[in-house]
Structures are given as structure tokens and as C-alpha cells.
Amino acid sequence: MNFLKRFFICLCCVTFILSVNFTKSSAEMAPPEIKGEAAIIFCGDTDEVIWEKNADKKMDPASMTKLMTCLIAAENLDLDQIVEVTEEASAMPETKIYLKTGEKIVAEELMYGLMLASGNDAAVALAIATSGSVDSFVDMMNERAEAIGCTNTHFVNPSGLDNKEHYSTPMDMALIAREALSNKTVRKISGTAEHTIPATDSYGERKLKNFNAFLMGIDTERNGKKLKVDKYEGVFGGKTGVVGENKCTLVTGLDVGGLEIYSVVMGSTLEGRYSDIKAMMDYGKANVSKYAAFEKGDVFGKVKLLGGATNKVEAIAADNGYVNLPEGVSASLVTTKCVYTDSLVAPVKKGQKIGVVEVYIADELKKTVDLIAAEDIGKGWFLSGIGITNFQTVLIGAVIVLIVAAFISILCMRVRNKRRIAKIRKQRLEEEARRRLEREEDLKRRDWRF
């Protein structure tokens, strides 16, 4: 009986363990299956590609282009600047916010029209206000794309209207989205679900709703097809785009416990882009786990410096050292390595890059963060060229002064001693002479002849 009881208990334990393992394996999320031709899930904090499908395929970004347009406008225009709408802007085809030629409107309101309603007229109005012409603005867009690391992107307009020479890739659009949504103005506007543009001198109020349905959810019918999208918690911005029935695009920024996940799909359907992005965001959430190797502002030693008022400058992290720690990987495998700038010469400005800190997981490089100077270091005095600080120069000078003073003091003491000895000797001689004189006078007085 005891044997049967023990056997039954063991059987239950084995069954429980197998059921736990089965449940765990069942819970592991399979990679997303999407309708779009190309897509990517990108972790903006760790520069990791979580998942991708044809991520470097050149395709039409459509109105996702407007992220770059809004970024450049936000960086170069005052938000309260009054923009006068040109005929070129008002003549733009839909989608638009129906700007009138000569209408005067605030730049920030144009940005809302650009990002929420995807106004092509707002895009051109901002471009002309920023750089004087659409062509020069497009040059700014391409220069900025190259600067942030895009390798397969070329813009020919600020709106995203269809053009065979206007293209990008999911990878590049993820980089553009991260850069744009790092700007507080773009992030605020892009993450706004609804907004009303006040009446202007030429038009009444414009009530806008963001085409990014994940911000508030929608349940509607478009082109005879039912479209229901639930609000997705954590989405802080993004941009939609439509060129044709099967050329729809969408990018979203999602906060996952402090990590920012950018999901991009290109070449999907109007309805499919939402189901694609939802599946991608779900997968991204399930496959990232933030680990802070260090925090922004943490100190990483001191870097040697020549020619400065001091011979070392404190190095601090310019950004957070967040990495994605895969499931089952111990934090003990995360290590850092500092690489300082060689032959650093003063002057050094606060915030100047003076090295990098590399973050590794099991000896695999995962992230690189700049190290910057914690303070200004000016040029030093004449000894700084050999690594001697101003303070050390003062100390050396003080020691030299003390040594010289001691030497002079000793010399003075020796001179005084010589004078004192000479004086004593003189006094003794004078005393001896006086005594002799007194004896001679005494002998004379006694008239001693011997």
C-alpha cells in the first residue's frame, strides 16, 4: 500500500512538471505573421532588431515621410510663428486641411494638421516657412536622414506623395521615427488623439482626429469594410501612410517598461497594417526585458589630459546603458568596458565626448554609449604640457620658495654667527689689550724694573 501511495505521488509530480513545461512552451509567442511586404520591430534604446521581414527593402514610405517633415520644422521654427500660406501649399491634393492662399496660421497648428490629419498642404506650408522652398527643404530632409544613419532613404517631397524616386525602408523608417519622437514637440503632437485648430482669418475651426487608431481606438467602416482597432496602452506616437490599396504603411512608438519599441510595416492593406502592427507590438513586448547596466550621468573614472589646469577630467555617461536582457540570461553576464580618447588636450568643454563605454552580454557587444566631460577644463600653466596641474605647479612653487627661504635663512644665520664670533673675538682681544695696558701702567707706577 505504501508503495502504491509513493508511486501515485511521484506520478502526480511528473505530470505537474510536464504540464508546467508544456504551458511554458505554449506561452512562448511565435514570430508575427503579417500581410505587409516589409516590416521591422526595433528597440530604440538598445539598437536591437527584435524581428524583421525584408527590413532593408526599398519601398514607398507614403505619409510616414511627415515624421521627418515635422521634426525639421519643429527644430527650425518657433511654435508660435505665424505662417502665411502660399498658393503652392493650398493647391496640394488630398489628404489636406484645406488651407487657403494667404491664410495666416500658427506653425504649431500646421504641425497638428500635418501629423493628425496628414495634411499635404500643411507639409508644403511648413517646408516653405522653414527653408524658403520645397526643394531646399527636401535637401534638409535627405541630409538629416543620412546624419541619423539611414542608408536606403531618398526623399523628393515633404508630404510623401507617390514618386518612384521617393523611397525608404522599414529599418530607416524606424531610425527616423526614433529621432523624430525624441523631439518633445513632435512626440507631443504625434501622440495627440484629437485636436482643434482655432479659427483663422480665412477658415473656421478645424477639428482633427489622429489617423493612428492605436491612440484612442476606432470602430468604423471604410470603403465598405469594417475596421475595428482597440486602443493600445503604451503607444506614444507614430504615423500612418496610404498610397494605394496595398501600399499602406504605419509606424508606432511603444513604451515597454522604459524601453521604446518602434514597429514599422510597409506594403500592407488599409486594415492589415493595424493587425500587422498589433501583432508586432505584442511580439515586441514579449521579447524585451530592460536591464540598466548604468544610468545617464554615472561616473566612469577620469581621462588623462595634457595642457590643462588639471591633468584629468571626469568622464560621465551621456545616456542610459539600457540593454535587452534575453529570458534566462543572468545579469552577471552583463559587463562594461571603457575606451577613453587618446592624447586628450585642453581646453575641454563640458559635454565634450572623451570616450565611450561598451556594454557586453556574454562578451557580445550590445550597446555603445558616449562618455562626456563632466566639467570645463581650461588651458593650464607652463608646466601643464608635461602633465603637471596648476595646483601642483603652485605646490611646487611653494616648495621651491620654502627651500630658497630656508637656504637664505641658513646663510643669514651663518653670517650672524660669524659676526657674533668675530665680535666675541674682538671683545676678547680688546679685553686682553686692556689688561696688558693696565699691568704696564701698574709697573710704571711702582717703578719696577723687572
Short mmCIF file of C-alpha atoms in Angstrom, two decimals:
data_model
loop_
_atom_site.label_atom_id
_atom_site.label_comp_id
_atom_site.label_asym_id
_atom_site.label_seq_id
_atom_site.Cartn_x
_atom_site.Cartn_y
_atom_site.Cartn_z
CA MET A 1 0.00 0.00 0.00
CA ASN A 2 2.83 2.38 0.86
CA PHE A 3 4.47 1.54 -2.47
CA LEU A 4 1.29 2.41 -4.39
CA LYS A 5 0.99 5.66 -2.43
CA ARG A 6 4.57 6.68 -3.23
CA PHE A 7 4.09 5.71 -6.88
CA PHE A 8 0.93 7.81 -7.10
CA ILE A 9 2.69 10.86 -5.57
CA CYS A 10 5.62 10.52 -7.99
CA LEU A 11 3.23 10.20 -10.91
CA CYS A 12 1.45 13.40 -9.86
CA CYS A 13 4.74 15.26 -9.56
CA VAL A 14 5.87 14.15 -13.02
CA THR A 15 2.51 15.13 -14.50
CA PHE A 16 2.69 18.55 -12.87
CA ILE A 17 6.23 19.22 -14.15
CA LEU A 18 5.29 18.16 -17.69
CA SER A 19 2.18 20.33 -17.60
CA VAL A 20 4.23 23.36 -16.45
CA ASN A 21 6.77 22.84 -19.23
CA PHE A 22 4.01 22.41 -21.77
CA THR A 23 2.27 25.55 -20.59
CA LYS A 24 5.55 27.47 -20.74
CA SER A 25 6.33 26.31 -24.27
CA SER A 26 2.78 27.08 -25.34
CA ALA A 27 3.09 30.57 -23.89
CA GLU A 28 6.18 31.34 -25.94
CA MET A 29 4.99 33.67 -28.68
CA ALA A 30 5.63 32.69 -32.26
CA PRO A 31 7.04 35.35 -34.62
CA PRO A 32 4.29 37.53 -36.09
CA GLU A 33 2.69 36.58 -39.38
CA ILE A 34 1.85 39.77 -41.24
CA LYS A 35 0.27 40.85 -44.51
CA GLY A 36 2.79 43.61 -45.19
CA GLU A 37 5.69 43.12 -47.60
CA ALA A 38 8.31 44.53 -45.28
CA ALA A 39 8.47 45.23 -41.56
CA ILE A 40 10.68 45.59 -38.51
CA ILE A 41 10.46 45.62 -34.72
CA PHE A 42 13.29 47.79 -33.43
CA CYS A 43 14.32 48.57 -29.86
CA GLY A 44 15.31 52.22 -29.88
CA ASP A 45 17.14 52.13 -26.54
CA THR A 46 19.36 49.16 -27.34
CA ASP A 47 19.61 49.46 -31.16
CA GLU A 48 18.47 45.85 -31.46
CA VAL A 49 16.34 44.40 -34.22
CA ILE A 50 13.81 42.23 -32.37
CA TRP A 51 12.27 40.85 -35.57
CA GLU A 52 12.25 41.82 -39.23
CA LYS A 53 10.86 40.94 -42.62
CA ASN A 54 12.61 42.45 -45.64
CA ALA A 55 13.71 45.29 -43.38
CA ASP A 56 16.09 46.75 -45.99
CA LYS A 57 13.67 46.61 -48.91
CA LYS A 58 13.19 49.99 -50.59
CA MET A 59 9.51 50.91 -50.62
CA ASP A 60 7.21 53.91 -50.65
CA PRO A 61 7.01 55.34 -47.12
CA ALA A 62 3.91 57.36 -48.02
CA SER A 63 2.88 59.79 -45.26
CA MET A 64 5.31 58.32 -42.73
CA THR A 65 7.52 60.87 -44.51
CA LYS A 66 5.77 63.54 -42.48
CA LEU A 67 7.66 62.45 -39.34
CA MET A 68 10.82 63.87 -40.88
CA THR A 69 8.95 66.96 -42.09
CA CYS A 70 7.59 67.65 -38.62
CA LEU A 71 10.99 67.08 -36.99
CA ILE A 72 12.81 69.58 -39.20
CA ALA A 73 10.01 72.14 -38.88
CA ALA A 74 9.95 71.76 -35.08
CA GLU A 75 13.70 72.27 -34.90
CA ASN A 76 13.76 75.36 -37.09
CA LEU A 77 10.51 77.23 -36.49
CA ASP A 78 9.14 78.95 -33.40
CA LEU A 79 5.93 77.17 -32.42
CA ASP A 80 4.03 80.48 -32.22
CA GLN A 81 5.43 81.76 -35.53
CA ILE A 82 2.76 82.99 -37.94
CA VAL A 83 2.96 81.27 -41.34
CA GLU A 84 1.34 82.77 -44.42
CA VAL A 85 0.06 80.01 -46.70
CA THR A 86 1.35 80.13 -50.27
CA GLU A 87 -0.57 79.15 -53.38
CA GLU A 88 1.78 76.17 -53.79
CA ALA A 89 0.71 74.85 -50.40
CA SER A 90 -3.03 75.45 -50.79
CA ALA A 91 -3.01 73.72 -54.19
CA MET A 92 -1.80 70.38 -52.77
CA PRO A 93 -4.11 67.40 -53.33
CA GLU A 94 -5.75 65.44 -50.54
CA THR A 95 -5.21 64.49 -47.83
CA LYS A 96 -5.34 68.13 -46.65
CA ILE A 97 -6.68 70.52 -44.03
CA TYR A 98 -7.94 72.93 -46.70
CA LEU A 99 -5.56 75.81 -46.22
CA LYS A 100 -6.35 78.98 -48.18
CA THR A 101 -3.82 81.04 -50.12
CA GLY A 102 -2.82 83.98 -47.94
CA GLU A 103 -4.24 82.39 -44.79
CA LYS A 104 -2.22 83.17 -41.69
CA ILE A 105 -1.86 80.27 -39.29
CA VAL A 106 0.42 79.40 -36.34
CA ALA A 107 3.25 76.96 -37.11
CA GLU A 108 2.32 74.61 -34.27
CA GLU A 109 -1.24 74.31 -35.61
CA LEU A 110 0.18 73.39 -39.01
CA MET A 111 2.14 70.61 -37.29
CA TYR A 112 -1.09 69.26 -35.79
CA GLY A 113 -2.66 69.35 -39.24
CA LEU A 114 0.39 67.57 -40.62
CA MET A 115 0.57 64.75 -38.06
CA LEU A 116 -3.07 64.11 -37.14
CA ALA A 117 -4.87 64.76 -40.42
CA SER A 118 -1.80 64.03 -42.60
CA GLY A 119 -2.30 67.33 -44.41
CA ASN A 120 -0.22 67.55 -47.59
CA ASP A 121 -0.94 71.28 -47.72
CA ALA A 122 0.37 71.65 -44.17
CA ALA A 123 3.54 69.78 -45.18
CA VAL A 124 4.31 72.20 -48.00
CA ALA A 125 3.39 75.26 -45.91
CA LEU A 126 5.84 74.16 -43.20
CA ALA A 127 8.55 73.34 -45.73
CA ILE A 128 8.37 76.79 -47.35
CA ALA A 129 8.21 78.54 -43.98
CA THR A 130 11.27 76.62 -42.81
CA SER A 131 13.64 76.95 -45.77
CA GLY A 132 12.01 79.20 -48.36
CA SER A 133 11.22 76.47 -50.89
CA VAL A 134 10.21 72.83 -51.10
CA ASP A 135 13.42 71.89 -52.93
CA SER A 136 15.72 73.32 -50.26
CA PHE A 137 13.60 71.69 -47.55
CA VAL A 138 13.90 68.32 -49.27
CA ASP A 139 17.68 68.76 -49.24
CA MET A 140 17.46 69.27 -45.47
CA MET A 141 15.39 66.09 -45.17
CA ASN A 142 17.93 63.99 -47.05
CA GLU A 143 20.86 65.45 -45.16
CA ARG A 144 19.17 64.70 -41.85
CA ALA A 145 18.29 61.16 -42.91
CA GLU A 146 21.93 60.49 -43.74
CA ALA A 147 23.06 62.04 -40.45
CA ILE A 148 20.93 59.69 -38.35
CA GLY A 149 22.20 56.61 -40.17
CA CYS A 150 19.70 55.98 -42.96
CA THR A 151 21.36 54.18 -45.88
CA ASN A 152 18.43 53.42 -48.18
CA THR A 153 16.28 56.53 -48.00
CA HIS A 154 15.69 59.32 -50.50
CA PHE A 155 13.02 61.99 -50.24
CA VAL A 156 11.73 64.16 -53.08
CA ASN A 157 8.86 65.88 -51.26
CA PRO A 158 7.81 66.70 -47.68
CA SER A 159 4.39 65.07 -47.91
CA GLY A 160 5.07 61.51 -49.04
CA LEU A 161 3.14 61.75 -52.31
CA ASP A 162 3.87 58.83 -54.64
CA ASN A 163 7.11 59.18 -56.61
CA LYS A 164 9.45 56.42 -57.80
CA GLU A 165 12.43 58.41 -56.51
CA HIS A 166 10.84 58.78 -53.08
CA TYR A 167 11.64 55.70 -51.00
CA SER A 168 12.77 54.33 -47.68
CA THR A 169 12.94 51.02 -45.80
CA PRO A 170 11.47 49.71 -42.55
CA MET A 171 14.93 49.90 -40.95
CA ASP A 172 15.45 53.51 -41.98
CA MET A 173 11.92 54.50 -41.00
CA ALA A 174 12.50 53.03 -37.53
CA LEU A 175 15.58 55.25 -37.18
CA ILE A 176 13.64 58.29 -38.43
CA ALA A 177 10.75 57.56 -36.04
CA ARG A 178 13.12 57.24 -33.09
CA GLU A 179 14.82 60.55 -33.98
CA ALA A 180 11.54 62.38 -34.59
CA LEU A 181 9.76 61.10 -31.50
CA SER A 182 12.77 62.02 -29.37
CA ASN A 183 11.83 65.63 -30.08
CA LYS A 184 9.39 66.72 -27.36
CA THR A 185 7.25 68.79 -29.76
CA VAL A 186 6.90 66.03 -32.36
CA ARG A 187 6.25 63.46 -29.63
CA LYS A 188 3.51 65.55 -28.04
CA ILE A 189 1.77 66.28 -31.34
CA SER A 190 2.16 62.77 -32.75
CA GLY A 191 0.73 61.28 -29.56
CA THR A 192 -2.35 63.53 -29.52
CA ALA A 193 -5.57 61.68 -30.36
CA GLU A 194 -7.75 64.73 -31.04
CA HIS A 195 -7.09 68.43 -31.55
CA THR A 196 -8.97 71.51 -32.69
CA ILE A 197 -7.18 74.15 -34.74
CA PRO A 198 -8.66 77.54 -33.81
CA ALA A 199 -10.36 79.62 -36.48
CA THR A 200 -8.06 81.75 -38.62
CA ASP A 201 -8.62 84.85 -40.74
CA SER A 202 -9.69 82.58 -43.64
CA TYR A 203 -11.21 79.44 -42.13
CA GLY A 204 -13.24 78.29 -39.14
CA GLU A 205 -12.25 75.74 -36.54
CA ARG A 206 -10.69 72.55 -37.85
CA LYS A 207 -11.44 69.50 -35.69
CA LEU A 208 -8.84 66.79 -36.18
CA LYS A 209 -8.62 63.12 -35.21
CA ASN A 210 -5.37 61.21 -35.38
CA PHE A 211 -5.31 58.52 -38.08
CA ASN A 212 -3.16 56.42 -35.70
CA ALA A 213 -6.04 54.38 -34.29
CA PHE A 214 -3.96 52.84 -31.52
CA LEU A 215 -4.09 56.15 -29.63
CA MET A 216 -7.83 56.02 -28.91
CA GLY A 217 -9.33 53.03 -30.76
CA ILE A 218 -11.83 53.09 -33.60
CA ASP A 219 -14.86 51.11 -34.71
CA THR A 220 -15.94 52.27 -38.14
CA GLU A 221 -16.46 51.28 -41.76
CA ARG A 222 -14.16 52.35 -44.58
CA ASN A 223 -14.66 51.53 -48.23
CA GLY A 224 -17.35 49.04 -47.28
CA LYS A 225 -15.10 47.21 -44.85
CA LYS A 226 -15.49 47.17 -41.10
CA LEU A 227 -12.46 48.47 -39.26
CA LYS A 228 -12.18 47.94 -35.52
CA VAL A 229 -8.96 48.79 -33.68
CA ASP A 230 -8.62 48.82 -29.91
CA LYS A 231 -6.58 51.41 -28.07
CA TYR A 232 -3.12 50.02 -27.32
CA GLU A 233 -1.68 51.10 -23.98
CA GLY A 234 1.86 52.41 -24.17
CA VAL A 235 1.71 53.76 -27.74
CA PHE A 236 3.13 57.29 -27.58
CA GLY A 237 3.19 58.28 -31.24
CA GLY A 238 3.66 57.24 -34.82
CA LYS A 239 2.38 57.97 -38.31
CA THR A 240 0.15 56.33 -40.89
CA GLY A 241 0.54 56.41 -44.65
CA VAL A 242 -1.53 55.43 -47.69
CA VAL A 243 -0.54 55.46 -51.34
CA GLY A 244 -2.76 52.71 -52.73
CA GLU A 245 -4.89 49.75 -51.65
CA ASN A 246 -1.86 47.56 -50.96
CA LYS A 247 0.66 50.33 -50.26
CA CYS A 248 -0.39 51.26 -46.76
CA THR A 249 2.19 51.95 -44.08
CA LEU A 250 2.29 52.53 -40.35
CA VAL A 251 4.92 53.16 -37.69
CA THR A 252 4.28 53.24 -33.95
CA GLY A 253 6.35 54.01 -30.89
CA LEU A 254 5.55 51.85 -27.89
CA ASP A 255 6.84 52.19 -24.31
CA VAL A 256 7.56 48.78 -22.78
CA GLY A 257 8.70 49.23 -19.20
CA GLY A 258 11.02 52.07 -20.12
CA LEU A 259 12.24 50.59 -23.40
CA GLU A 260 10.96 52.17 -26.60
CA ILE A 261 9.90 49.73 -29.32
CA TYR A 262 9.37 51.01 -32.87
CA SER A 263 7.24 48.86 -35.17
CA VAL A 264 7.13 49.61 -38.90
CA VAL A 265 5.12 47.92 -41.63
CA MET A 266 5.19 48.83 -45.34
CA GLY A 267 3.21 47.47 -48.27
CA SER A 268 0.19 46.32 -46.28
CA THR A 269 -3.54 46.86 -46.70
CA LEU A 270 -5.57 49.59 -45.02
CA GLU A 271 -6.95 47.18 -42.44
CA GLY A 272 -3.96 44.84 -42.45
CA ARG A 273 -1.49 47.47 -41.29
CA TYR A 274 -3.29 47.66 -37.94
CA SER A 275 -3.42 43.91 -37.37
CA ASP A 276 0.20 43.69 -38.55
CA ILE A 277 1.41 46.35 -36.13
CA LYS A 278 -0.63 44.93 -33.23
CA ALA A 279 0.93 41.51 -33.76
CA MET A 280 4.36 43.11 -33.96
CA MET A 281 3.87 45.19 -30.81
CA ASP A 282 2.63 42.10 -28.95
CA TYR A 283 5.73 40.21 -30.05
CA GLY A 284 7.99 43.11 -29.16
CA LYS A 285 6.53 43.34 -25.66
CA ALA A 286 7.03 39.63 -25.12
CA ASN A 287 10.65 39.68 -26.26
CA VAL A 288 12.25 42.61 -24.47
CA SER A 289 13.34 42.94 -20.87
CA LYS A 290 15.08 46.13 -19.79
CA TYR A 291 18.28 45.87 -17.81
CA ALA A 292 20.14 49.01 -16.76
CA ALA A 293 23.88 48.40 -16.94
CA PHE A 294 24.27 52.01 -15.79
CA GLU A 295 22.36 55.27 -15.70
CA LYS A 296 22.86 58.53 -17.54
CA GLY A 297 25.32 60.68 -15.59
CA ASP A 298 27.11 57.76 -13.91
CA VAL A 299 30.85 58.37 -13.48
CA PHE A 300 33.33 56.16 -15.37
CA GLY A 301 36.66 57.26 -13.95
CA LYS A 302 38.88 60.06 -15.15
CA VAL A 303 40.60 60.58 -18.51
CA LYS A 304 44.20 61.79 -18.65
CA LEU A 305 44.59 65.29 -20.04
CA LEU A 306 47.58 67.29 -21.26
CA GLY A 307 47.88 71.05 -21.22
CA GLY A 308 45.03 71.57 -18.78
CA ALA A 309 44.54 73.30 -15.47
CA THR A 310 44.13 69.73 -14.16
CA ASN A 311 45.64 66.61 -15.67
CA LYS A 312 42.43 64.54 -15.57
CA VAL A 313 38.80 65.12 -16.44
CA GLU A 314 35.89 63.13 -15.01
CA ALA A 315 34.01 61.02 -17.60
CA ILE A 316 30.25 60.52 -17.26
CA ALA A 317 27.74 58.54 -19.34
CA ALA A 318 25.87 60.67 -21.88
CA ASP A 319 22.89 58.30 -21.92
CA ASN A 320 21.36 55.36 -20.11
CA GLY A 321 23.05 51.99 -20.54
CA TYR A 322 19.87 50.01 -21.17
CA VAL A 323 20.16 46.61 -22.79
CA ASN A 324 17.63 43.95 -23.62
CA LEU A 325 18.34 41.02 -21.33
CA PRO A 326 17.02 37.85 -23.02
CA GLU A 327 14.93 35.48 -20.96
CA GLY A 328 17.05 33.11 -18.92
CA VAL A 329 20.22 35.20 -19.24
CA SER A 330 21.81 36.19 -15.94
CA ALA A 331 22.56 39.84 -15.26
CA SER A 332 26.01 38.72 -14.16
CA LEU A 333 26.87 38.25 -17.84
CA VAL A 334 26.47 41.99 -18.47
CA THR A 335 29.82 43.78 -18.41
CA THR A 336 31.11 47.19 -19.43
CA LYS A 337 34.38 48.39 -20.91
CA CYS A 338 35.61 52.00 -21.15
CA VAL A 339 37.57 53.21 -24.16
CA TYR A 340 38.96 56.69 -23.49
CA THR A 341 40.14 59.24 -26.05
CA ASP A 342 43.92 59.06 -26.53
CA SER A 343 46.09 62.18 -26.16
CA LEU A 344 43.28 64.39 -24.88
CA VAL A 345 44.46 68.03 -24.90
CA ALA A 346 42.96 71.05 -23.11
CA PRO A 347 40.82 73.02 -23.33
CA VAL A 348 37.92 70.60 -22.81
CA LYS A 349 34.29 71.74 -22.78
CA LYS A 350 31.63 70.27 -20.51
CA GLY A 351 29.69 67.68 -22.51
CA GLN A 352 32.54 67.07 -24.97
CA LYS A 353 32.93 63.44 -26.00
CA ILE A 354 36.03 61.96 -24.36
CA GLY A 355 35.43 58.26 -24.90
CA VAL A 356 32.82 55.52 -24.99
CA VAL A 357 31.56 52.83 -22.65
CA GLU A 358 30.75 49.50 -24.30
CA VAL A 359 28.10 47.16 -22.90
CA TYR A 360 28.54 43.43 -23.43
CA ILE A 361 26.34 40.43 -22.78
CA ALA A 362 28.45 37.29 -22.57
CA ASP A 363 31.30 39.06 -24.41
CA GLU A 364 28.99 40.14 -27.27
CA LEU A 365 28.88 43.91 -27.81
CA LYS A 366 25.28 45.10 -27.43
CA LYS A 367 25.46 48.86 -26.97
CA THR A 368 27.90 51.76 -27.06
CA VAL A 369 27.30 54.98 -25.10
CA ASP A 370 29.38 58.15 -25.32
CA LEU A 371 31.40 59.29 -22.35
CA ILE A 372 31.43 63.07 -21.94
CA ALA A 373 33.39 65.56 -19.83
CA ALA A 374 31.69 66.42 -16.56
CA GLU A 375 33.13 69.97 -16.49
CA ASP A 376 35.05 72.61 -18.40
CA ILE A 377 38.83 72.30 -18.17
CA GLY A 378 40.78 75.35 -19.33
CA LYS A 379 44.36 75.55 -20.51
CA GLY A 380 46.98 75.13 -17.83
CA TRP A 381 50.19 76.99 -16.98
CA PHE A 382 53.63 76.41 -18.43
CA LEU A 383 54.13 73.03 -16.71
CA SER A 384 50.79 71.60 -17.90
CA GLY A 385 52.39 70.33 -21.10
CA ILE A 386 54.13 67.62 -19.09
CA GLY A 387 51.02 66.72 -17.11
CA ILE A 388 51.56 68.95 -14.08
CA THR A 389 48.38 70.68 -12.93
CA ASN A 390 48.06 74.29 -11.87
CA PHE A 391 47.58 73.18 -8.28
CA GLN A 392 50.67 71.01 -8.45
CA THR A 393 52.54 73.94 -10.00
CA VAL A 394 51.50 76.07 -7.02
CA LEU A 395 52.68 73.36 -4.63
CA ILE A 396 55.99 73.01 -6.47
CA GLY A 397 56.40 76.78 -6.40
CA ALA A 398 55.60 76.87 -2.71
CA VAL A 399 58.16 74.12 -2.00
CA ILE A 400 60.78 75.96 -4.03
CA VAL A 401 60.02 79.19 -2.16
CA LEU A 402 60.32 77.34 1.15
CA ILE A 403 63.62 75.77 0.11
CA VAL A 404 65.02 79.12 -1.05
CA ALA A 405 63.75 80.79 2.11
CA ALA A 406 65.36 78.06 4.22
CA PHE A 407 68.64 78.43 2.30
CA ILE A 408 68.61 82.19 2.73
CA SER A 409 67.74 81.75 6.39
CA ILE A 410 70.68 79.40 6.88
CA LEU A 411 73.00 81.84 5.10
CA CYS A 412 71.76 84.66 7.28
CA MET A 413 72.27 82.56 10.39
CA ARG A 414 75.81 81.71 9.30
CA VAL A 415 76.57 85.38 8.64
CA ARG A 416 75.12 86.33 12.02
CA ASN A 417 77.13 83.60 13.71
CA LYS A 418 80.31 84.77 12.02
CA ARG A 419 79.63 88.31 13.10
CA ARG A 420 78.85 87.19 16.62
CA ILE A 421 82.05 85.10 16.83
CA ALA A 422 84.07 87.95 15.36
CA LYS A 423 82.55 90.34 17.85
CA ILE A 424 83.34 87.97 20.74
CA ARG A 425 86.89 87.54 19.49
CA LYS A 426 87.28 91.30 19.18
CA GLN A 427 85.91 91.79 22.65
CA ARG A 428 88.38 89.21 24.00
CA LEU A 429 91.29 90.89 22.21
CA GLU A 430 90.22 94.27 23.46
CA GLU A 431 89.91 92.89 26.97
CA GLU A 432 93.38 91.29 26.76
CA ALA A 433 94.87 94.55 25.45
CA ARG A 434 93.22 96.48 28.22
CA ARG A 435 94.64 94.14 30.82
CA ARG A 436 98.15 94.39 29.38
CA LEU A 437 97.89 98.14 29.39
CA GLU A 438 96.77 98.13 32.98
CA ARG A 439 99.73 95.87 34.02
CA GLU A 440 102.19 98.12 32.19
CA GLU A 441 100.75 101.19 33.85
CA ASP A 442 100.88 99.47 37.22
CA LEU A 443 104.53 98.52 36.70
CA LYS A 444 105.41 102.06 35.74
CA ARG A 445 103.69 103.36 38.80
CA ARG A 446 105.62 101.02 41.08
CA ASP A 447 108.81 101.74 39.16
CA TRP A 448 109.54 98.08 38.91
CA ARG A 449 112.42 97.41 36.63
CA PHE A 450 111.75 93.81 36.32
#
